[in-house]
């Protein structure tokens, strides 16, 4: 995987769709500090680096 693909920015909707969870679940995880780290843009939108998302998923796998 190239560096560019690793650092691709995902929207919250893309992460929610990939995880197949309800939006309310994802945003609750965010409030609890249990979601992947995100970048908040000046317009209020949120992006999540693919590398951060993959790291976060790996941590969940170890805990399973």
GROMACS .gro file of N, CA, C and O in nm:
model
  256
    1UNK      N    1   0.085  -0.117   0.000
    1UNK     CA    2   0.000   0.000   0.000
    1UNK      C    3   0.090   0.123   0.000
    1UNK      O    4   0.181   0.134   0.079
    2UNK      N    5   0.063   0.218  -0.088
    2UNK     CA    6   0.146   0.338  -0.096
    2UNK      C    7   0.114   0.432   0.020
    2UNK      O    8   0.011   0.423   0.085
    3UNK      N    9   0.208   0.525   0.043
    3UNK     CA   10   0.188   0.624   0.150
    3UNK      C   11   0.064   0.705   0.125
    3UNK      O   12  -0.011   0.736   0.217
    4UNK      N   13   0.040   0.738   0.000
    4UNK     CA   14  -0.078   0.819  -0.033
    4UNK      C   15  -0.207   0.746   0.006
    4UNK      O   16  -0.297   0.805   0.062
    5UNK      N   17  -0.217   0.617  -0.024
    5UNK     CA   18  -0.335   0.540   0.012
    5UNK      C   19  -0.348   0.530   0.164
    5UNK      O   20  -0.457   0.536   0.218
    6UNK      N   21  -0.236   0.514   0.233
    6UNK     CA   22  -0.237   0.502   0.378
    6UNK      C   23  -0.288   0.631   0.442
    6UNK      O   24  -0.359   0.628   0.541
    7UNK      N   25  -0.251   0.745   0.386
    7UNK     CA   26  -0.289   0.873   0.444
    7UNK      C   27  -0.417   0.931   0.383
    7UNK      O   28  -0.449   1.047   0.407
    8UNK      N   29  -0.488   0.852   0.305
    8UNK     CA   30  -0.615   0.896   0.250
    8UNK      C   31  -0.707   0.938   0.364
    8UNK      O   32  -0.706   0.877   0.472
    9UNK      N   33  -0.784   1.040   0.344
    9UNK     CA   34  -0.877   1.088   0.446
    9UNK      C   35  -1.015   1.030   0.419
    9UNK      O   36  -1.066   1.036   0.308
   10UNK      N   37  -1.075   0.973   0.522
   10UNK     CA   38  -1.208   0.913   0.512
   10UNK      C   39  -1.308   1.003   0.583
   10UNK      O   40  -1.276   1.065   0.684
   11UNK      N   41  -1.430   1.006   0.534
   11UNK     CA   42  -1.536   1.077   0.604
   11UNK      C   43  -1.592   0.988   0.713
   11UNK      O   44  -1.572   0.865   0.713
   12UNK      N   45  -1.662   1.049   0.806
   12UNK     CA   46  -1.728   0.971   0.912
   12UNK      C   47  -1.826   0.872   0.850
   12UNK      O   48  -1.837   0.758   0.894
   13UNK      N   49  -1.895   0.916   0.746
   13UNK     CA   50  -1.993   0.829   0.680
   13UNK      C   51  -1.926   0.706   0.620
   13UNK      O   52  -1.982   0.596   0.623
   14UNK      N   53  -1.806   0.722   0.563
   14UNK     CA   54  -1.733   0.608   0.507
   14UNK      C   55  -1.692   0.510   0.617
   14UNK      O   56  -1.703   0.388   0.599
   15UNK      N   57  -1.648   0.562   0.729
   15UNK     CA   58  -1.609   0.476   0.841
   15UNK      C   59  -1.732   0.403   0.896
   15UNK      O   60  -1.728   0.282   0.920
   16UNK      N   61  -1.841   0.475   0.913
   16UNK     CA   62  -1.966   0.415   0.963
   16UNK      C   63  -2.013   0.304   0.870
   16UNK      O   64  -2.050   0.195   0.916
   17UNK      N   65  -2.006   0.329   0.739
   17UNK     CA   66  -2.049   0.227   0.641
   17UNK      C   67  -1.957   0.105   0.648
   17UNK      O   68  -2.004  -0.009   0.642
   18UNK      N   69  -1.827   0.128   0.660
   18UNK     CA   70  -1.732   0.018   0.664
   18UNK      C   71  -1.752  -0.067   0.789
   18UNK      O   72  -1.745  -0.190   0.784
   19UNK      N   73  -1.779  -0.003   0.902
   19UNK     CA   74  -1.800  -0.074   1.028
   19UNK      C   75  -1.939  -0.136   1.038
   19UNK      O   76  -1.962  -0.222   1.123
   20UNK      N   77  -2.031  -0.087   0.956
   20UNK     CA   78  -2.172  -0.132   0.960
   20UNK      C   79  -2.233  -0.110   1.097
   20UNK      O   80  -2.294  -0.201   1.156
   21UNK      N   81  -2.213   0.012   1.150
   21UNK     CA   82  -2.275   0.051   1.277
   21UNK      C   83  -2.365   0.171   1.251
   21UNK      O   84  -2.351   0.240   1.150
   22UNK      N   85  -2.454   0.196   1.343
   22UNK     CA   86  -2.542   0.312   1.333
   22UNK      C   87  -2.460   0.439   1.356
   22UNK      O   88  -2.366   0.438   1.436
   23UNK      N   89  -2.495   0.547   1.288
   23UNK     CA   90  -2.425   0.674   1.313
   23UNK      C   91  -2.424   0.712   1.460
   23UNK      O   92  -2.322   0.760   1.511
   24UNK      N   93  -2.535   0.688   1.530
   24UNK     CA   94  -2.541   0.723   1.672
   24UNK      C   95  -2.437   0.645   1.753
   24UNK      O   96  -2.379   0.698   1.848
   25UNK      N   97  -2.411   0.521   1.714
   25UNK     CA   98  -2.310   0.440   1.782
   25UNK      C   99  -2.172   0.500   1.761
   25UNK      O  100  -2.096   0.516   1.857
   26UNK      N  101  -2.140   0.534   1.637
   26UNK     CA  102  -2.009   0.593   1.608
   26UNK      C  103  -1.988   0.724   1.684
   26UNK      O  104  -1.883   0.745   1.745
   27UNK      N  105  -2.089   0.811   1.684
   27UNK     CA  106  -2.074   0.939   1.753
   27UNK      C  107  -2.070   0.923   1.905
   27UNK      O  108  -2.005   1.001   1.973
   28UNK      N  109  -2.135   0.820   1.958
   28UNK     CA  110  -2.123   0.791   2.101
   28UNK      C  111  -1.980   0.746   2.132
   28UNK      O  112  -1.921   0.789   2.232
   29UNK      N  113  -1.923   0.660   2.046
   29UNK     CA  114  -1.784   0.620   2.063
   29UNK      C  115  -1.694   0.742   2.064
   29UNK      O  116  -1.600   0.750   2.143
   30UNK      N  117  -1.723   0.840   1.978
   30UNK     CA  118  -1.642   0.963   1.973
   30UNK      C  119  -1.651   1.037   2.106
   30UNK      O  120  -1.551   1.082   2.159
   31UNK      N  121  -1.772   1.048   2.158
   31UNK     CA  122  -1.790   1.118   2.286
   31UNK      C  123  -1.716   1.048   2.399
   31UNK      O  124  -1.665   1.112   2.490
   32UNK      N  125  -1.709   0.917   2.394
   32UNK     CA  126  -1.644   0.838   2.498
   32UNK      C  127  -1.494   0.824   2.475
   32UNK      O  128  -1.425   0.764   2.558
   33UNK      N  129  -1.444   0.877   2.364
   33UNK     CA  130  -1.302   0.867   2.333
   33UNK      C  131  -1.261   0.729   2.285
   33UNK      O  132  -1.145   0.691   2.297
   34UNK      N  133  -1.356   0.652   2.230
   34UNK     CA  134  -1.328   0.515   2.187
   34UNK      C  135  -1.325   0.499   2.036
   34UNK      O  136  -1.307   0.388   1.987
   35UNK      N  137  -1.342   0.607   1.962
   35UNK     CA  138  -1.340   0.604   1.816
   35UNK      C  139  -1.201   0.640   1.767
   35UNK      O  140  -1.118   0.691   1.843
   36UNK      N  141  -1.172   0.613   1.639
   36UNK     CA  142  -1.041   0.654   1.587
   36UNK      C  143  -1.026   0.806   1.592
   36UNK      O  144  -1.125   0.879   1.584
   37UNK      N  145  -0.902   0.852   1.610
   37UNK     CA  146  -0.875   0.996   1.613
   37UNK      C  147  -0.916   1.058   1.481
   37UNK      O  148  -0.904   0.997   1.375
   38UNK      N  149  -0.964   1.182   1.488
   38UNK     CA  150  -1.016   1.249   1.368
   38UNK      C  151  -0.957   1.389   1.357
   38UNK      O  152  -0.906   1.446   1.453
   39UNK      N  153  -0.967   1.442   1.236
   39UNK     CA  154  -0.926   1.578   1.205
   39UNK      C  155  -1.053   1.659   1.188
   39UNK      O  156  -1.139   1.622   1.108
   40UNK      N  157  -1.068   1.766   1.263
   40UNK     CA  158  -1.185   1.852   1.248
   40UNK      C  159  -1.149   1.967   1.155
   40UNK      O  160  -1.056   2.042   1.182
   41UNK      N  161  -1.221   1.980   1.047
   41UNK     CA  162  -1.196   2.085   0.949
   41UNK      C  163  -1.263   2.215   0.991
   41UNK      O  164  -1.356   2.213   1.073
   42UNK      N  165  -1.217   2.329   0.937
   42UNK     CA  166  -1.275   2.458   0.975
   42UNK      C  167  -1.427   2.468   0.952
   42UNK      O  168  -1.495   2.540   1.024
   43UNK      N  169  -1.479   2.394   0.856
   43UNK     CA  170  -1.624   2.399   0.830
   43UNK      C  171  -1.703   2.303   0.919
   43UNK      O  172  -1.824   2.288   0.904
   44UNK      N  173  -1.633   2.236   1.013
   44UNK     CA  174  -1.700   2.146   1.106
   44UNK      C  175  -1.701   2.002   1.061
   44UNK      O  176  -1.734   1.913   1.140
   45UNK      N  177  -1.666   1.976   0.936
   45UNK     CA  178  -1.659   1.838   0.888
   45UNK      C  179  -1.544   1.765   0.956
   45UNK      O  180  -1.454   1.827   1.012
   46UNK      N  181  -1.548   1.634   0.950
   46UNK     CA  182  -1.448   1.551   1.016
   46UNK      C  183  -1.388   1.456   0.913
   46UNK      O  184  -1.459   1.406   0.826
   47UNK      N  185  -1.259   1.434   0.923
   47UNK     CA  186  -1.191   1.336   0.839
   47UNK      C  187  -1.107   1.247   0.929
   47UNK      O  188  -1.053   1.291   1.030
   48UNK      N  189  -1.093   1.122   0.888
   48UNK     CA  190  -1.014   1.025   0.963
   48UNK      C  191  -0.910   0.968   0.867
   48UNK      O  192  -0.945   0.921   0.758
   49UNK      N  193  -0.784   0.976   0.906
   49UNK     CA  194  -0.678   0.920   0.823
   49UNK      C  195  -0.698   0.769   0.815
   49UNK      O  196  -0.722   0.703   0.916
   50UNK      N  197  -0.683   0.715   0.694
   50UNK     CA  198  -0.698   0.570   0.678
   50UNK      C  199  -0.597   0.497   0.766
   50UNK      O  200  -0.630   0.395   0.826
   51UNK      N  201  -0.475   0.549   0.777
   51UNK     CA  202  -0.375   0.483   0.862
   51UNK      C  203  -0.419   0.479   1.008
   51UNK      O  204  -0.398   0.380   1.077
   52UNK      N  205  -0.481   0.586   1.054
   52UNK     CA  206  -0.533   0.589   1.192
   52UNK      C  207  -0.649   0.490   1.208
   52UNK      O  208  -0.658   0.419   1.309
   53UNK      N  209  -0.737   0.483   1.109
   53UNK     CA  210  -0.849   0.390   1.113
   53UNK      C  211  -0.798   0.246   1.117
   53UNK      O  212  -0.845   0.165   1.198
   54UNK      N  213  -0.699   0.214   1.033
   54UNK     CA  214  -0.643   0.078   1.030
   54UNK      C  215  -0.575   0.045   1.164
   54UNK      O  216  -0.587  -0.066   1.214
   55UNK      N  217  -0.502   0.142   1.221
   55UNK     CA  218  -0.438   0.122   1.351
   55UNK      C  219  -0.543   0.094   1.458
   55UNK      O  220  -0.532   0.001   1.538
   56UNK      N  221  -0.649   0.173   1.458
   56UNK     CA  222  -0.758   0.159   1.555
   56UNK      C  223  -0.824   0.021   1.541
   56UNK      O  224  -0.850  -0.046   1.641
   57UNK      N  225  -0.847  -0.022   1.417
   57UNK     CA  226  -0.906  -0.155   1.395
   57UNK      C  227  -0.814  -0.265   1.448
   57UNK      O  228  -0.862  -0.361   1.509
   58UNK      N  229  -0.685  -0.250   1.425
   58UNK     CA  230  -0.590  -0.351   1.473
   58UNK      C  231  -0.594  -0.363   1.625
   58UNK      O  232  -0.586  -0.473   1.679
   59UNK      N  233  -0.606  -0.250   1.692
   59UNK     CA  234  -0.616  -0.253   1.839
   59UNK      C  235  -0.742  -0.326   1.883
   59UNK      O  236  -0.741  -0.396   1.984
   60UNK      N  237  -0.850  -0.309   1.813
   60UNK     CA  238  -0.975  -0.377   1.848
   60UNK      C  239  -0.959  -0.527   1.827
   60UNK      O  240  -1.011  -0.607   1.904
   61UNK      N  241  -0.888  -0.566   1.723
   61UNK     CA  242  -0.867  -0.707   1.693
   61UNK      C  243  -0.789  -0.775   1.806
   61UNK      O  244  -0.823  -0.884   1.848
   62UNK      N  245  -0.688  -0.708   1.857
   62UNK     CA  246  -0.609  -0.764   1.966
   62UNK      C  247  -0.693  -0.782   2.092
   62UNK      O  248  -0.671  -0.873   2.170
   63UNK      N  249  -0.791  -0.694   2.111
   63UNK     CA  250  -0.875  -0.698   2.230
   63UNK      C  251  -0.985  -0.803   2.219
   63UNK      O  252  -1.048  -0.837   2.319
   64UNK      N  253  -1.009  -0.854   2.098
   64UNK     CA  254  -1.121  -0.948   2.079
   64UNK      C  255  -1.089  -1.086   2.133
   64UNK      O  256  -0.980  -1.128   2.147
   0.00000   0.00000   0.00000
